[in-house]
Amino acid sequence: MIELSEVRKKYRDTTALDGVDLHVREGEVYGVLGRSGAGKSTLLRTVNALERPDSGSVRVAGTEITALGGSELRAARSRIGMVFQHFHLLRNKTVEANVALPLRIAGKNKGDRGPRVAELLDVVGLSDKAGAYPAQLSGGQRQRVAIARALAAEPDVLLSDEATSALDQQTTVEILDLLRRLNRDLGLTILLITHELQVVTRICDSAAILRAGRVVESGKVADLLAEP
Ligand code: ADP
Ligand code: ADP
């Protein structure tokens, strides 16, 4: 579903990605684990084409993302859902309006948006908060809204940029379990980046450990943890 091959990215004298190979299979939860500065955000940004690598190939759902521009790029991006550490909700819009945003952008009319938004809020357990504003919600609830929004356009894949790093332990576990449930129930492929081992051990099928822009280990989480 996502395939990176020999991806390199340099910022002036800093090498952020130093020949990264990564293969995320359809239907799996894949974690990229690494310390601050390892290159995780850069890696994720190459997948949604916010960043163009200096060389190498990035394929998402069969499309070479590095080769796209203009409307093709926008179309490819709309097939990718994103969630962030700080949620990135629009604070002057209700929960309902935040979740509906990708549907509006996709040109869905109001009659189609309503039922879809209701369904998404039900999936993330926030049906009773449809009319609330982000400021009236807890961190965990805000992240649920962001997840519902990310799923609105039925993406092929969900990218998570440290989605639980701003949350307390109990809320972290709730959000991780929600992501796991979405993966199981919808067959959603998830690629996440994190600096927390527990995220990988709790929900990931496979993982890569990134250090100084290189994948130093990768494979099934069970195998990675079994090693001495
Ligand atoms: P991580 O997400 O693992 O913390 P990043 O991908 O953000 O790592 O950064 C990898 C390296 O690239 C770091 O050394 C960082 O300082 C550098 N870097 C990231 N973005 C930029 C940028 N826009 N300009 C210059 N250097 C950058
Ligand atoms: P962060 O979570 O990264 O600290 P904020 O919580 O300040 O950032 O904002 C989250 C996102 O919502 C940002 O991308 C910002 O551009 C956007 N945003 C914040 N307030 C508004 C607003 N009143 N109208 C539109 N967009 C907003």
CSV table of C-alpha atoms and ligand atoms in Angstrom, one decimal:
chain,number,residue,atom,x,y,z
A,1,MET,CA,0.0,0.0,0.0
A,2,ILE,CA,2.9,2.3,0.8
A,3,GLU,CA,6.3,1.6,-0.6
A,4,LEU,CA,9.4,3.8,-0.1
A,5,SER,CA,12.5,2.9,-2.0
A,6,GLU,CA,15.9,4.5,-1.5
A,7,VAL,CA,14.4,7.7,-0.3
A,8,ARG,CA,16.9,10.5,0.4
A,9,LYS,CA,16.3,14.0,1.6
A,10,LYS,CA,18.8,16.6,2.6
A,11,TYR,CA,18.3,20.1,4.2
A,12,ARG,CA,21.4,22.1,3.5
A,13,ASP,CA,24.0,20.1,5.5
A,14,THR,CA,21.5,17.9,7.4
A,15,THR,CA,20.7,14.5,5.9
A,16,ALA,CA,17.1,13.9,7.1
A,17,LEU,CA,16.5,10.7,5.1
A,18,ASP,CA,19.5,8.6,4.1
A,19,GLY,CA,18.2,5.9,1.7
A,20,VAL,CA,15.0,4.7,3.4
A,21,ASP,CA,13.2,1.6,2.3
A,22,LEU,CA,9.8,0.9,3.8
A,23,HIS,CA,6.9,-1.4,2.8
A,24,VAL,CA,3.5,-1.0,4.4
A,25,ARG,CA,1.1,-3.8,3.4
A,26,GLU,CA,-2.6,-3.2,2.9
A,27,GLY,CA,-4.6,-3.6,6.1
A,28,GLU,CA,-1.7,-3.3,8.5
A,29,VAL,CA,-0.7,-0.9,11.2
A,30,TYR,CA,2.9,0.1,10.6
A,31,GLY,CA,4.9,2.1,13.1
A,32,VAL,CA,8.0,4.2,12.5
A,33,LEU,CA,9.8,4.5,15.8
A,34,GLY,CA,12.7,6.9,16.5
A,35,ARG,CA,14.0,9.7,18.6
A,36,SER,CA,13.6,13.4,17.9
A,37,GLY,CA,15.6,14.3,14.8
A,38,ALA,CA,15.6,10.8,13.4
A,39,GLY,CA,13.7,11.8,10.3
A,40,LYS,CA,10.2,10.6,11.1
A,41,SER,CA,8.3,13.8,10.2
A,42,THR,CA,10.3,14.1,7.0
A,43,LEU,CA,9.5,10.5,6.1
A,44,LEU,CA,5.8,11.1,6.7
A,45,ARG,CA,5.8,14.3,4.7
A,46,THR,CA,7.3,12.5,1.7
A,47,VAL,CA,4.3,10.0,1.9
A,48,ASN,CA,1.7,12.8,1.6
A,49,ALA,CA,3.9,14.7,-0.8
A,50,LEU,CA,4.3,17.8,1.4
A,51,GLU,CA,8.0,17.1,0.9
A,52,ARG,CA,9.6,16.0,-2.3
A,53,PRO,CA,12.6,13.7,-1.8
A,54,ASP,CA,15.9,14.5,-3.5
A,55,SER,CA,15.8,11.0,-4.9
A,56,GLY,CA,14.1,7.6,-4.5
A,57,SER,CA,10.5,6.4,-5.0
A,58,VAL,CA,7.4,6.8,-2.9
A,59,ARG,CA,4.4,4.8,-4.0
A,60,VAL,CA,1.0,5.1,-2.3
A,61,ALA,CA,-1.8,2.8,-3.5
A,62,GLY,CA,0.1,2.1,-6.7
A,63,THR,CA,0.7,5.7,-7.5
A,64,GLU,CA,4.2,7.2,-7.7
A,65,ILE,CA,3.6,10.3,-5.5
A,66,THR,CA,6.9,12.0,-6.3
A,67,ALA,CA,5.9,12.3,-9.9
A,68,LEU,CA,2.6,14.1,-9.4
A,69,GLY,CA,1.7,17.8,-9.6
A,70,GLY,CA,-1.4,20.0,-9.7
A,71,SER,CA,-4.8,18.3,-9.7
A,72,GLU,CA,-3.3,14.8,-9.8
A,73,LEU,CA,-1.4,15.5,-6.6
A,74,ARG,CA,-4.5,17.0,-4.9
A,75,ALA,CA,-6.5,13.9,-5.9
A,76,ALA,CA,-3.8,11.6,-4.5
A,77,ARG,CA,-3.6,13.6,-1.3
A,78,SER,CA,-7.4,13.3,-0.8
A,79,ARG,CA,-6.9,9.5,-0.7
A,80,ILE,CA,-4.6,10.0,2.4
A,81,GLY,CA,-6.0,10.9,5.8
A,82,MET,CA,-3.8,12.7,8.4
A,83,VAL,CA,-3.9,13.1,12.1
A,84,PHE,CA,-1.5,15.3,14.1
A,85,GLN,CA,-0.2,15.6,17.6
A,86,HIS,CA,-2.0,19.0,18.1
A,87,PHE,CA,-5.2,17.9,16.2
A,88,HIS,CA,-5.3,20.9,13.9
A,89,LEU,CA,-9.0,21.5,14.2
A,90,LEU,CA,-10.6,24.7,13.1
A,91,ARG,CA,-11.6,26.3,16.4
A,92,ASN,CA,-14.3,28.6,15.1
A,93,LYS,CA,-16.2,25.6,13.6
A,94,THR,CA,-18.3,23.0,15.3
A,95,VAL,CA,-17.3,19.3,15.6
A,96,GLU,CA,-19.8,18.6,12.8
A,97,ALA,CA,-18.4,21.3,10.5
A,98,ASN,CA,-14.8,20.2,11.1
A,99,VAL,CA,-15.7,16.6,10.2
A,100,ALA,CA,-17.7,17.8,7.1
A,101,LEU,CA,-14.8,19.8,5.8
A,102,PRO,CA,-13.1,17.2,3.5
A,103,LEU,CA,-16.6,16.3,2.2
A,104,ARG,CA,-17.2,20.0,1.3
A,105,ILE,CA,-13.9,20.2,-0.4
A,106,ALA,CA,-14.7,17.1,-2.3
A,107,GLY,CA,-17.9,18.8,-3.5
A,108,LYS,CA,-20.4,16.7,-1.7
A,109,ASN,CA,-23.8,18.4,-1.2
A,110,LYS,CA,-25.3,19.1,2.2
A,111,GLY,CA,-27.8,16.2,1.9
A,112,ASP,CA,-25.0,13.7,1.5
A,113,ARG,CA,-22.7,15.3,4.1
A,114,GLY,CA,-25.2,15.1,7.0
A,115,PRO,CA,-25.6,11.3,7.2
A,116,ARG,CA,-21.9,10.7,6.5
A,117,VAL,CA,-20.9,13.0,9.3
A,118,ALA,CA,-23.4,11.4,11.7
A,119,GLU,CA,-22.0,8.0,10.8
A,120,LEU,CA,-18.4,9.2,11.4
A,121,LEU,CA,-19.2,10.7,14.7
A,122,ASP,CA,-20.9,7.5,15.7
A,123,VAL,CA,-17.7,5.5,14.7
A,124,VAL,CA,-15.5,7.6,17.0
A,125,GLY,CA,-18.1,7.8,19.8
A,126,LEU,CA,-18.9,11.5,19.7
A,127,SER,CA,-22.5,11.7,18.4
A,128,ASP,CA,-23.5,13.8,21.4
A,129,LYS,CA,-20.8,16.5,20.6
A,130,ALA,CA,-21.8,17.3,17.0
A,131,GLY,CA,-22.6,20.9,17.9
A,132,ALA,CA,-19.7,21.6,20.3
A,133,TYR,CA,-16.7,23.6,19.5
A,134,PRO,CA,-13.1,22.2,19.9
A,135,ALA,CA,-12.5,24.4,23.0
A,136,GLN,CA,-15.3,22.6,24.8
A,137,LEU,CA,-13.7,19.2,24.3
A,138,SER,CA,-11.0,17.3,26.0
A,139,GLY,CA,-7.8,16.4,24.2
A,140,GLY,CA,-9.0,12.9,23.6
A,141,GLN,CA,-12.3,14.1,22.2
A,142,ARG,CA,-10.5,16.6,19.9
A,143,GLN,CA,-8.3,13.8,18.6
A,144,ARG,CA,-11.5,11.7,17.9
A,145,VAL,CA,-12.9,14.6,15.9
A,146,ALA,CA,-9.6,14.8,13.9
A,147,ILE,CA,-9.8,11.1,13.3
A,148,ALA,CA,-13.4,11.3,12.1
A,149,ARG,CA,-12.4,14.2,9.8
A,150,ALA,CA,-9.4,12.2,8.5
A,151,LEU,CA,-11.7,9.3,7.6
A,152,ALA,CA,-14.4,11.4,6.0
A,153,ALA,CA,-13.2,11.0,2.4
A,154,GLU,CA,-12.7,7.3,2.8
A,155,PRO,CA,-8.9,7.4,2.5
A,156,ASP,CA,-6.8,4.4,1.4
A,157,VAL,CA,-4.5,5.1,4.3
A,158,LEU,CA,-4.3,7.0,7.5
A,159,LEU,CA,-1.1,8.7,8.5
A,160,SER,CA,-0.6,9.6,12.1
A,161,ASP,CA,2.0,12.1,13.2
A,162,GLU,CA,2.5,11.5,17.0
A,163,ALA,CA,-1.3,11.4,17.4
A,164,THR,CA,-1.1,10.5,21.1
A,165,SER,CA,2.0,12.5,22.2
A,166,ALA,CA,0.0,15.3,23.6
A,167,LEU,CA,-2.4,13.1,25.6
A,168,ASP,CA,-2.3,11.6,29.1
A,169,GLN,CA,-1.7,7.9,29.5
A,170,GLN,CA,-5.4,6.8,29.8
A,171,THR,CA,-6.4,8.9,26.8
A,172,THR,CA,-3.4,7.6,24.8
A,173,VAL,CA,-4.6,4.0,25.3
A,174,GLU,CA,-8.2,5.0,24.3
A,175,ILE,CA,-7.0,6.6,21.1
A,176,LEU,CA,-4.7,3.8,20.3
A,177,ASP,CA,-7.5,1.3,20.8
A,178,LEU,CA,-9.8,3.4,18.6
A,179,LEU,CA,-7.1,3.3,15.8
A,180,ARG,CA,-6.8,-0.4,16.2
A,181,ARG,CA,-10.5,-0.9,16.0
A,182,LEU,CA,-10.7,1.2,12.8
A,183,ASN,CA,-7.9,-0.9,11.3
A,184,ARG,CA,-9.8,-4.1,12.2
A,185,ASP,CA,-13.3,-3.0,11.3
A,186,LEU,CA,-12.7,-1.0,8.2
A,187,GLY,CA,-9.5,-2.7,7.0
A,188,LEU,CA,-7.8,0.7,7.3
A,189,THR,CA,-4.1,0.8,6.6
A,190,ILE,CA,-2.3,3.0,9.1
A,191,LEU,CA,1.2,4.4,9.0
A,192,LEU,CA,2.2,6.1,12.2
A,193,ILE,CA,5.3,7.8,13.5
A,194,THR,CA,6.1,7.9,17.2
A,195,HIS,CA,8.9,8.3,19.7
A,196,GLU,CA,7.0,6.0,22.1
A,197,LEU,CA,7.7,2.3,22.2
A,198,GLN,CA,4.3,1.6,23.8
A,199,VAL,CA,2.5,2.9,20.7
A,200,VAL,CA,4.3,0.3,18.6
A,201,THR,CA,3.8,-2.6,21.1
A,202,ARG,CA,0.1,-1.8,21.6
A,203,ILE,CA,-1.2,-1.5,18.1
A,204,CYS,CA,1.4,-2.1,15.4
A,205,ASP,CA,1.7,-5.2,13.3
A,206,SER,CA,5.0,-4.1,11.8
A,207,ALA,CA,7.6,-1.4,12.6
A,208,ALA,CA,10.8,0.2,11.5
A,209,ILE,CA,13.3,1.8,13.8
A,210,LEU,CA,14.6,5.0,12.3
A,211,ARG,CA,18.0,6.5,13.4
A,212,ALA,CA,19.7,9.4,11.7
A,213,GLY,CA,17.6,9.0,8.6
A,214,ARG,CA,18.2,5.2,8.2
A,215,VAL,CA,16.0,2.3,9.0
A,216,VAL,CA,18.2,0.3,11.4
A,217,GLU,CA,15.7,-2.5,12.0
A,218,SER,CA,12.3,-3.4,10.5
A,219,GLY,CA,9.8,-6.3,10.5
A,220,LYS,CA,6.9,-7.8,12.4
A,221,VAL,CA,6.7,-6.3,15.9
A,222,ALA,CA,6.6,-9.8,17.5
A,223,ASP,CA,9.9,-10.6,15.8
A,224,LEU,CA,11.6,-7.3,16.6
A,225,LEU,CA,10.7,-7.7,20.3
A,226,ALA,CA,11.8,-11.3,20.4
A,227,GLU,CA,15.4,-10.4,19.5
A,228,PRO,CA,17.9,-10.2,22.3
B,1,ADP,P1,11.8,13.7,13.6
B,1,ADP,O1,10.4,13.9,13.1
B,1,ADP,O2,12.2,12.3,13.8
B,1,ADP,O3,12.1,14.5,14.9
B,1,ADP,P2,12.6,15.4,11.4
B,1,ADP,O4,12.2,14.6,10.1
B,1,ADP,O5,11.7,16.5,11.9
B,1,ADP,O6,12.8,14.3,12.5
B,1,ADP,O7,14.0,15.9,11.2
B,1,ADP,C1,15.1,15.2,10.7
B,1,ADP,C2,16.4,16.1,10.6
B,1,ADP,O8,16.2,17.0,9.6
B,1,ADP,C3,16.7,16.9,11.9
B,1,ADP,O9,18.0,17.0,12.0
B,1,ADP,C4,16.0,18.2,11.6
B,1,ADP,O10,16.7,19.2,12.3
B,1,ADP,C5,16.2,18.3,10.1
B,1,ADP,N1,15.1,19.1,9.5
B,1,ADP,C6,13.8,18.8,9.4
B,1,ADP,N2,13.1,19.7,8.7
B,1,ADP,C7,14.0,20.7,8.3
B,1,ADP,C8,13.9,21.9,7.6
B,1,ADP,N3,12.8,22.3,7.1
B,1,ADP,N4,15.1,22.6,7.4
B,1,ADP,C9,16.2,22.2,7.9
B,1,ADP,N5,16.4,21.0,8.6
B,1,ADP,C10,15.3,20.3,8.8
B,2,ADP,P1,-1.4,23.5,17.4
B,2,ADP,O1,-2.4,22.5,17.7
B,2,ADP,O2,-0.5,23.1,16.3
B,2,ADP,O3,-0.7,24.1,18.5
B,2,ADP,P2,-3.6,25.4,17.2
B,2,ADP,O4,-4.3,24.6,18.1
B,2,ADP,O5,-3.3,26.8,17.5
B,2,ADP,O6,-2.2,24.7,16.7
B,2,ADP,O7,-4.4,25.4,15.8
B,2,ADP,C1,-4.7,24.2,15.1
B,2,ADP,C2,-4.9,24.5,13.7
B,2,ADP,O8,-6.2,25.2,13.5
B,2,ADP,C3,-3.9,25.3,13.0
B,2,ADP,O9,-3.5,24.7,11.8
B,2,ADP,C4,-4.5,26.6,12.8
B,2,ADP,O10,-4.1,27.2,11.5
B,2,ADP,C5,-6.0,26.3,12.7
B,2,ADP,N1,-6.8,27.4,13.3
B,2,ADP,C6,-6.7,27.8,14.6
B,2,ADP,N2,-7.6,28.7,14.9
B,2,ADP,C7,-8.3,28.9,13.7
B,2,ADP,C8,-9.4,29.8,13.3
B,2,ADP,N3,-9.9,30.6,14.2
B,2,ADP,N4,-9.8,29.7,12.1
B,2,ADP,C9,-9.2,28.8,11.2
B,2,ADP,N5,-8.2,28.0,11.5
B,2,ADP,C10,-7.8,28.1,12.7
